[in-house]
């Protein structure tokens, strides 16, 4: 069985749970937990940056020893701009055939669909969510509607159930009904078991951080 290595935040297992559901045991999943450093996904000094790079290399070596074919970087940390994402991939690509970052996969899906306007659902606060909106804006993708579940705590985010997400879609249907694509950001948010229901509720394409990883790997089988 093909092995995938998943780098996860230290404080929740959501991305692992979603991949197990979505991939239906078609891959063997090995995880590596990384501690958060810095503020809102960015290292604040050279010490934190070096610690982050060392941790990435430790993860890569662990996966290489376990014959992992694909590495999934299932965290937001360091991915809020092109430079960060390319740096992470450059470090990890030495250890596996392919390195997957949810944000890259989402961007590619949007661009391939010839869509330049989206709606976005974020589990955290708008103050933090501005970073995500700016990230899409830098790719000339306009966020026309943004919705929040208003918490910055990863453990709380991982406990948000599908009903709450479905209700958010229902409550804001008038605003999202004309959206070509709705993006749900954050690997800490469970979506694998309700993504199809959300698509039906919205009447359009819904991409989540975890669903795009599942879609990509499913096509590789």
Coordinates of N, CA and C in Angstrom, one line a residue, residues 2-203:
X2 N 0.5 2.2 -0.8 CA 1.3 3.5 -0.9 C 1.1 4.3 0.5
X3 N 2.2 4.8 0.9 CA 2.2 5.6 2.2 C 2.2 7.1 1.9
X4 N 1.5 7.8 2.7 CA 1.6 9.3 2.6 C 1.9 9.7 4.0
X5 N 2.8 10.8 4.1 CA 3.2 11.4 5.3 C 2.4 12.7 5.5
X6 N 1.8 12.9 6.6 CA 1.0 14.1 6.9 C 1.6 14.8 8.0
X7 N 2.0 16.1 7.8 CA 2.5 16.9 8.8 C 1.3 17.7 9.4
X8 N 1.1 17.5 10.7 CA -0.1 18.0 11.3 C 0.3 18.9 12.5
X9 N -0.7 19.9 12.8 CA -0.4 20.7 14.0 C -0.4 19.8 15.3
X10 N 0.3 20.3 16.3 CA 0.4 19.5 17.5 C -0.9 19.3 18.3
X11 N -1.8 20.3 18.0 CA -3.0 20.4 18.9 C -4.3 19.7 18.3
X12 N -4.3 19.2 17.1 CA -5.5 18.5 16.6 C -5.2 17.5 15.5
X13 N -6.1 16.5 15.3 CA -6.0 15.5 14.4 C -6.9 15.6 13.2
X14 N -7.5 16.7 13.0 CA -8.6 16.9 12.0 C -8.2 16.4 10.6
X15 N -7.1 16.9 10.1 CA -6.7 16.6 8.8 C -6.5 15.0 8.6
X16 N -5.9 14.4 9.7 CA -5.8 12.9 9.6 C -7.1 12.2 9.6
X17 N -8.1 12.7 10.4 CA -9.4 12.1 10.4 C -10.1 12.3 9.0
X18 N -10.0 13.5 8.5 CA -10.6 13.7 7.2 C -10.0 12.9 6.1
X19 N -8.7 12.7 6.1 CA -8.0 11.9 5.0 C -8.4 10.5 5.1
X20 N -8.5 10.0 6.4 CA -8.9 8.6 6.5 C -10.4 8.4 6.0
X21 N -11.2 9.3 6.3 CA -12.6 9.2 5.8 C -12.6 9.3 4.2
X22 N -12.0 10.4 3.7 CA -12.1 10.7 2.3 C -11.3 9.7 1.4
X23 N -10.2 9.1 1.9 CA -9.4 8.2 1.1 C -9.8 6.8 1.3
X24 N -10.7 6.5 2.3 CA -11.3 5.2 2.5 C -10.2 4.1 2.6
X25 N -9.1 4.4 3.4 CA -8.1 3.4 3.7 C -7.3 3.0 2.4
X26 N -7.3 3.8 1.4 CA -6.6 3.5 0.1 C -5.1 3.8 0.2
X27 N -4.7 4.6 1.2 CA -3.3 4.9 1.5 C -3.1 4.5 3.0
X28 N -1.8 4.2 3.3 CA -1.4 4.1 4.6 C -0.9 5.5 5.1
X29 N -1.4 6.0 6.2 CA -1.1 7.4 6.6 C -0.2 7.4 7.8
X30 N 0.9 8.1 7.7 CA 1.9 8.3 8.8 C 1.9 9.8 9.1
X31 N 1.9 10.1 10.4 CA 1.8 11.5 10.7 C 3.0 12.0 11.5
X32 N 3.3 13.3 11.4 CA 4.4 13.9 12.1 C 3.8 15.2 12.7
X33 N 4.0 15.4 14.0 CA 3.4 16.6 14.6 C 4.5 17.7 14.8
X34 N 4.0 18.9 14.4 CA 4.9 20.1 14.5 C 4.3 21.1 15.5
X35 N 5.2 21.6 16.3 CA 4.7 22.7 17.2 C 4.6 24.0 16.5
X36 N 3.6 24.8 16.9 CA 3.5 26.2 16.4 C 4.6 27.1 16.9
X37 N 5.1 27.9 16.0 CA 6.1 28.9 16.4 C 5.7 30.2 15.8
X38 N 6.0 31.3 16.4 CA 5.7 32.6 15.8 C 4.2 33.0 16.1
X39 N 3.8 34.0 15.4 CA 2.4 34.6 15.5 C 1.7 34.5 14.2
X40 N 0.5 33.9 14.2 CA -0.4 33.8 13.0 C 0.4 33.2 11.8
X41 N 1.2 32.2 12.1 CA 1.8 31.5 11.0 C 3.1 32.1 10.5
X42 N 3.7 33.0 11.2 CA 5.0 33.5 10.7 C 6.0 33.5 11.8
X43 N 7.3 33.1 11.5 CA 8.3 33.2 12.5 C 8.7 34.6 12.8
X44 N 8.9 34.9 14.0 CA 9.2 36.3 14.4 C 10.7 36.6 14.5
X45 N 11.5 35.6 14.4 CA 13.0 35.9 14.5 C 13.7 34.7 13.9
X46 N 15.0 34.9 13.8 CA 15.9 33.9 13.2 C 15.8 32.5 14.0
X47 N 15.7 32.6 15.3 CA 15.7 31.4 16.1 C 14.4 30.6 15.7
X48 N 13.3 31.3 15.6 CA 12.0 30.6 15.3 C 12.1 30.0 13.9
X49 N 12.7 30.8 13.0 CA 12.8 30.3 11.6 C 13.6 29.1 11.5
X50 N 14.8 29.1 12.1 CA 15.7 28.0 12.1 C 15.0 26.7 12.8
X51 N 14.3 27.0 13.9 CA 13.6 25.9 14.5 C 12.6 25.2 13.6
X52 N 11.9 26.1 12.9 CA 10.9 25.6 11.9 C 11.5 24.8 10.8
X53 N 12.6 25.3 10.2 CA 13.3 24.6 9.2 C 13.9 23.2 9.7
X54 N 14.4 23.2 10.9 CA 14.9 22.0 11.5 C 13.8 21.0 11.7
X55 N 12.7 21.5 12.1 CA 11.5 20.6 12.3 C 11.0 20.0 11.0
X56 N 11.0 20.8 10.0 CA 10.6 20.3 8.6 C 11.5 19.2 8.1
X57 N 12.8 19.4 8.3 CA 13.8 18.4 7.9 C 13.7 17.1 8.7
X58 N 13.4 17.3 10.0 CA 13.2 16.1 10.9 C 11.9 15.3 10.4
X59 N 10.9 16.0 10.0 CA 9.7 15.4 9.4 C 10.0 14.7 8.2
X60 N 10.8 15.4 7.3 CA 11.1 14.7 6.0 C 12.0 13.5 6.2
X61 N 12.9 13.5 7.1 CA 13.8 12.3 7.3 C 13.0 11.2 7.9
X62 N 12.0 11.5 8.8 CA 11.1 10.5 9.4 C 10.3 9.8 8.3
X63 N 9.8 10.6 7.4 CA 9.0 10.1 6.3 C 9.8 9.3 5.3
X64 N 11.0 9.7 5.0 CA 11.9 9.0 4.1 C 12.2 7.6 4.7
X65 N 12.5 7.6 6.0 CA 12.8 6.3 6.6 C 11.6 5.3 6.5
X66 N 10.4 5.9 6.4 CA 9.2 5.1 6.4 C 8.7 4.9 4.9
X67 N 9.5 5.3 4.0 CA 9.2 5.0 2.5 C 7.9 5.7 2.1
X68 N 7.7 6.9 2.5 CA 6.6 7.7 2.1 C 6.7 8.2 0.7
X69 N 5.6 8.1 -0.1 CA 5.6 8.6 -1.5 C 5.2 10.0 -1.6
X70 N 4.2 10.4 -0.8 CA 3.7 11.8 -0.9 C 3.7 12.4 0.5
X71 N 4.1 13.7 0.6 CA 4.0 14.4 1.9 C 2.9 15.4 1.8
X72 N 2.0 15.4 2.7 CA 1.0 16.4 2.8 C 1.4 17.4 4.0
X73 N 1.5 18.7 3.6 CA 1.7 19.7 4.7 C 0.4 20.2 5.2
X74 N -0.1 19.6 6.2 CA -1.5 19.8 6.6 C -1.6 20.9 7.7
X75 N -0.9 22.0 7.5 CA -0.9 23.1 8.5 C -1.0 24.4 7.7
X76 N -1.4 25.5 8.4 CA -1.4 26.8 7.8 C -0.1 27.5 8.0
X77 N 0.6 27.1 9.0 CA 1.8 27.9 9.3 C 2.8 28.0 8.2
X78 N 3.2 29.2 7.8 CA 4.2 29.5 6.8 C 3.6 29.5 5.4
X79 N 2.3 29.3 5.2 CA 1.8 29.1 3.9 C 1.0 30.3 3.3
X80 N 1.1 31.5 4.0 CA 0.2 32.6 3.7 C 0.8 33.5 2.6
X81 N 1.8 33.0 2.0 CA 2.3 33.7 0.8 C 3.1 32.8 -0.1
X82 N 3.4 33.2 -1.3 CA 4.1 32.3 -2.3 C 5.4 31.9 -1.8
X83 N 6.2 32.8 -1.2 CA 7.5 32.6 -0.7 C 7.5 31.5 0.3
X84 N 6.6 31.6 1.3 CA 6.5 30.6 2.3 C 6.2 29.2 1.8
X85 N 5.2 29.1 0.9 CA 4.8 27.8 0.3 C 6.0 27.2 -0.5
X86 N 6.6 28.0 -1.3 CA 7.7 27.5 -2.1 C 8.9 27.0 -1.2
X87 N 9.1 27.8 -0.2 CA 10.2 27.4 0.7 C 10.0 26.0 1.4
X88 N 8.7 25.9 1.9 CA 8.3 24.6 2.5 C 8.5 23.4 1.5
X89 N 8.0 23.6 0.3 CA 8.1 22.6 -0.7 C 9.5 22.3 -1.1
X90 N 10.3 23.3 -1.1 CA 11.7 23.1 -1.5 C 12.5 22.2 -0.5
X91 N 12.1 22.4 0.8 CA 12.7 21.6 1.9 C 12.2 20.2 1.8
X92 N 10.9 20.0 1.7 CA 10.3 18.7 1.8 C 10.5 17.8 0.5
X93 N 10.7 18.4 -0.6 CA 10.7 17.6 -1.8 C 11.9 16.7 -1.9
X94 N 12.9 16.9 -1.1 CA 14.0 16.0 -1.0 C 13.7 14.7 -0.4
X95 N 12.5 14.6 0.2 CA 12.2 13.4 1.0 C 11.0 12.6 0.4
X96 N 10.4 13.0 -0.7 CA 9.2 12.3 -1.2 C 9.1 12.6 -2.7
X97 N 8.2 11.9 -3.4 CA 8.0 12.1 -4.8 C 7.2 13.4 -5.0
X98 N 6.3 13.8 -4.1 CA 5.5 15.0 -4.3 C 5.2 15.5 -2.9
X99 N 5.0 16.9 -2.9 CA 4.7 17.6 -1.7 C 3.4 18.4 -1.9
X100 N 2.4 18.2 -1.1 CA 1.1 18.8 -1.3 C 0.8 19.8 -0.2
X101 N 0.4 21.0 -0.6 CA 0.0 22.0 0.3 C -1.4 22.4 -0.1
X102 N -2.4 22.4 0.8 CA -3.8 22.6 0.5 C -4.0 23.9 -0.2
X103 N -3.3 25.0 0.2 CA -3.6 26.3 -0.4 C -3.2 26.3 -1.9
X104 N -2.1 25.6 -2.2 CA -1.7 25.5 -3.6 C -2.7 24.8 -4.4
X105 N -3.2 23.7 -3.8 CA -4.2 22.9 -4.6 C -5.5 23.7 -4.8
X106 N -5.9 24.5 -3.8 CA -7.1 25.3 -3.9 C -6.9 26.4 -5.0
X107 N -5.7 27.0 -5.0 CA -5.4 28.0 -6.0 C -5.4 27.4 -7.4
X108 N -4.9 26.3 -7.6 CA -4.8 25.6 -8.9 C -6.2 25.3 -9.4
X109 N -7.1 24.8 -8.4 CA -8.5 24.5 -8.8 C -9.2 25.7 -9.2
X110 N -9.0 26.8 -8.5 CA -9.7 28.1 -8.9 C -9.2 28.6 -10.2
X111 N -7.9 28.6 -10.4 CA -7.4 29.1 -11.7 C -7.8 28.2 -12.9
X112 N -7.8 26.9 -12.7 CA -8.2 26.0 -13.7 C -9.6 26.1 -14.1
X113 N -10.4 26.7 -13.2 CA -11.9 26.9 -13.4 C -12.1 28.2 -14.1
X114 N -11.1 29.0 -14.3 CA -11.2 30.3 -14.9 C -12.1 31.2 -14.1
X115 N -12.0 31.1 -12.8 CA -12.8 31.9 -11.8 C -11.9 32.9 -11.1
X116 N -12.3 34.1 -11.0 CA -11.4 35.1 -10.3 C -12.2 35.8 -9.2
X117 N -13.4 35.3 -8.8 CA -14.1 35.8 -7.7 C -14.7 34.6 -6.9
X118 N -14.4 34.6 -5.6 CA -14.9 33.5 -4.7 C -15.5 34.0 -3.5
X119 N -16.2 33.1 -2.8 CA -16.6 33.4 -1.4 C -15.8 32.5 -0.5
X120 N -15.6 32.9 0.7 CA -14.6 32.2 1.6 C -15.2 32.0 3.0
X121 N -15.1 30.8 3.5 CA -15.5 30.5 4.9 C -14.2 30.3 5.7
X122 N -14.1 31.0 6.8 CA -12.9 30.9 7.7 C -13.4 30.6 9.1
X123 N -12.7 29.6 9.8 CA -13.2 29.3 11.1 C -12.8 30.3 12.2
X124 N -11.7 31.1 11.9 CA -11.2 32.0 12.9 C -11.9 33.4 12.8
X125 N -11.3 34.4 13.4 CA -11.8 35.7 13.4 C -11.5 36.5 12.1
X126 N -12.2 37.6 11.9 CA -11.9 38.3 10.6 C -10.6 39.0 10.7
X127 N -10.2 39.4 11.9 CA -8.9 40.0 12.1 C -7.7 39.1 11.6
X128 N -7.8 37.8 11.9 CA -6.9 36.9 11.4 C -7.2 36.5 9.9
X129 N -8.4 36.5 9.6 CA -8.8 36.1 8.2 C -8.4 37.1 7.1
X130 N -8.1 38.3 7.5 CA -7.6 39.3 6.5 C -6.3 38.7 5.8
X131 N -5.5 38.0 6.5 CA -4.3 37.4 5.9 C -4.7 36.5 4.8
X132 N -5.7 35.6 4.9 CA -6.2 34.7 3.9 C -6.7 35.5 2.7
X133 N -7.5 36.6 3.0 CA -8.1 37.4 1.9 C -7.0 38.0 1.1
X134 N -5.9 38.5 1.8 CA -4.8 39.2 1.1 C -4.1 38.1 0.2
X135 N -4.0 36.9 0.7 CA -3.3 35.8 0.0 C -4.0 35.6 -1.4
X136 N -5.3 35.5 -1.3 CA -6.0 35.3 -2.6 C -5.9 36.5 -3.5
X137 N -6.0 37.7 -2.9 CA -5.9 38.9 -3.7 C -4.6 39.0 -4.4
X138 N -3.5 38.5 -3.8 CA -2.2 38.6 -4.5 C -2.2 37.7 -5.7
X139 N -3.1 36.7 -5.8 CA -3.3 35.9 -7.0 C -4.4 36.4 -7.9
X140 N -4.8 37.6 -7.7 CA -5.9 38.3 -8.5 C -7.2 37.5 -8.4
X141 N -7.4 36.9 -7.2 CA -8.7 36.2 -6.9 C -9.4 37.1 -5.9
X142 N -10.5 37.6 -6.2 CA -11.2 38.6 -5.3 C -12.2 37.8 -4.4
X143 N -12.2 38.1 -3.1 CA -13.1 37.5 -2.2 C -14.3 38.4 -2.1
X144 N -15.4 38.0 -2.6 CA -16.6 38.9 -2.6 C -17.4 38.8 -1.3
X145 N -17.4 37.6 -0.7 CA -18.1 37.4 0.6 C -17.2 36.6 1.5
X146 N -17.1 37.0 2.7 CA -16.3 36.2 3.7 C -17.1 36.0 5.0
X147 N -17.1 34.8 5.5 CA -17.9 34.4 6.6 C -17.0 33.7 7.7
X148 N -17.3 33.9 9.0 CA -16.4 33.4 10.0 C -17.1 32.7 11.1
X149 N -16.4 31.7 11.7 CA -16.9 31.0 12.9 C -16.3 31.5 14.2
X150 N -15.4 32.5 14.0 CA -14.9 33.4 15.1 C -14.2 32.7 16.3
X151 N -13.2 31.9 16.0 CA -12.3 31.4 17.0 C -10.9 31.2 16.4
X152 N -9.9 31.5 17.3 CA -8.5 31.2 16.8 C -7.9 30.0 17.5
X153 N -8.7 29.3 18.2 CA -8.2 28.1 19.0 C -8.4 26.8 18.1
X154 N -7.2 26.2 17.8 CA -7.3 25.0 16.9 C -8.1 23.9 17.5
X155 N -8.1 23.7 18.8 CA -8.9 22.6 19.4 C -10.4 22.9 19.3
X156 N -10.8 24.2 19.4 CA -12.2 24.5 19.3 C -12.6 24.4 17.8
X157 N -11.7 24.8 16.9 CA -12.0 24.6 15.5 C -12.2 23.2 15.1
X158 N -11.4 22.3 15.6 CA -11.5 20.9 15.3 C -12.8 20.3 15.9
X159 N -13.4 20.9 16.9 CA -14.7 20.4 17.4 C -15.9 21.0 16.8
X160 N -15.8 21.9 15.8 CA -16.9 22.4 15.1 C -17.6 21.3 14.3
X161 N -18.8 21.1 14.5 CA -19.5 20.0 13.8 C -20.1 20.4 12.4
X162 N -20.5 19.4 11.6 CA -21.0 19.7 10.3 C -22.2 20.5 10.3
X163 N -23.1 20.3 11.3 CA -24.3 21.1 11.4 C -24.1 22.6 11.4
X164 N -23.1 23.0 12.2 CA -22.8 24.4 12.3 C -22.3 25.0 10.9
X165 N -21.5 24.2 10.2 CA -21.2 24.7 8.9 C -22.4 24.7 7.9
X166 N -23.2 23.7 8.0 CA -24.4 23.7 7.1 C -25.3 24.9 7.4
X167 N -25.5 25.2 8.7 CA -26.3 26.3 9.1 C -25.7 27.6 8.6
X168 N -24.4 27.7 8.6 CA -23.7 29.0 8.1 C -24.0 29.1 6.6
X169 N -24.0 28.0 5.9 CA -24.3 28.1 4.5 C -25.8 28.5 4.3
X170 N -26.7 27.9 5.1 CA -28.1 28.3 4.9 C -28.4 29.7 5.3
X171 N -27.8 30.2 6.4 CA -28.0 31.6 6.8 C -27.5 32.6 5.8
X172 N -26.5 32.2 5.0 CA -25.9 33.2 4.1 C -26.2 32.8 2.6
X173 N -27.2 32.0 2.4 CA -27.5 31.5 1.1 C -27.7 32.6 0.0
X174 N -28.4 33.7 0.4 CA -28.6 34.8 -0.5 C -27.3 35.4 -1.0
X175 N -26.3 35.4 -0.2 CA -25.0 36.0 -0.6 C -24.1 35.1 -1.4
X176 N -24.2 33.8 -1.1 CA -23.3 32.8 -1.8 C -24.0 32.1 -3.0
X177 N -25.3 32.3 -3.2 CA -25.9 31.6 -4.2 C -25.4 31.8 -5.6
X178 N -24.8 33.0 -5.9 CA -24.2 33.3 -7.2 C -22.7 33.1 -7.3
X179 N -22.1 32.6 -6.2 CA -20.7 32.3 -6.2 C -20.4 31.1 -7.0
X180 N -19.3 31.2 -7.8 CA -18.9 30.1 -8.7 C -18.1 29.1 -7.8
X181 N -17.4 29.6 -6.8 CA -16.6 28.7 -6.0 C -16.7 29.2 -4.5
X182 N -16.9 28.3 -3.6 CA -16.8 28.7 -2.2 C -15.7 27.9 -1.6
X183 N -14.8 28.6 -0.9 CA -13.6 28.0 -0.3 C -13.7 28.0 1.2
X184 N -13.5 26.8 1.8 CA -13.4 26.7 3.2 C -12.0 26.5 3.7
X185 N -11.4 27.5 4.3 CA -10.0 27.4 4.7 C -9.8 26.8 6.0
X186 N -8.7 26.1 6.2 CA -8.2 25.6 7.5 C -8.4 24.0 7.6
X187 N -7.2 23.4 7.7 CA -7.2 21.9 7.8 C -7.7 21.4 9.1
X188 N -7.9 22.3 10.1 CA -8.4 21.9 11.4 C -9.9 21.8 11.4
X189 N -10.5 22.1 10.3 CA -12.0 22.1 10.2 C -12.5 20.9 9.5
X190 N -13.3 20.0 10.2 CA -13.8 18.8 9.6 C -14.7 19.1 8.4
X191 N -14.4 18.6 7.3 CA -15.3 18.8 6.1 C -15.5 17.5 5.3
X192 N -14.7 16.5 5.4 CA -14.8 15.3 4.5 C -16.1 14.7 4.5
X193 N -16.8 14.6 5.6 CA -18.1 13.9 5.7 C -19.3 14.7 5.3
X194 N -19.1 16.0 5.1 CA -20.2 16.9 4.7 C -20.0 17.7 3.4
X195 N -18.8 17.5 2.8 CA -18.5 18.4 1.6 C -19.6 18.3 0.5
X196 N -20.1 17.1 0.3 CA -21.1 16.9 -0.8 C -22.4 17.6 -0.4
X197 N -22.8 17.5 0.9 CA -24.0 18.2 1.4 C -23.8 19.7 1.3
X198 N -22.7 20.2 1.5 CA -22.4 21.7 1.4 C -22.6 22.1 -0.1
X199 N -22.1 21.3 -1.0 CA -22.2 21.6 -2.4 C -23.7 21.6 -2.8
X200 N -24.5 20.7 -2.3 CA -25.9 20.7 -2.6 C -26.6 22.0 -2.0
X201 N -26.2 22.3 -0.7 CA -26.8 23.5 -0.1 C -26.5 24.8 -0.9
X202 N -25.2 24.9 -1.3 CA -24.8 26.1 -2.0 C -25.2 26.1 -3.5
X203 N -25.3 24.9 -4.1 CA -25.6 24.8 -5.5 C -24.4 25.2 -6.3

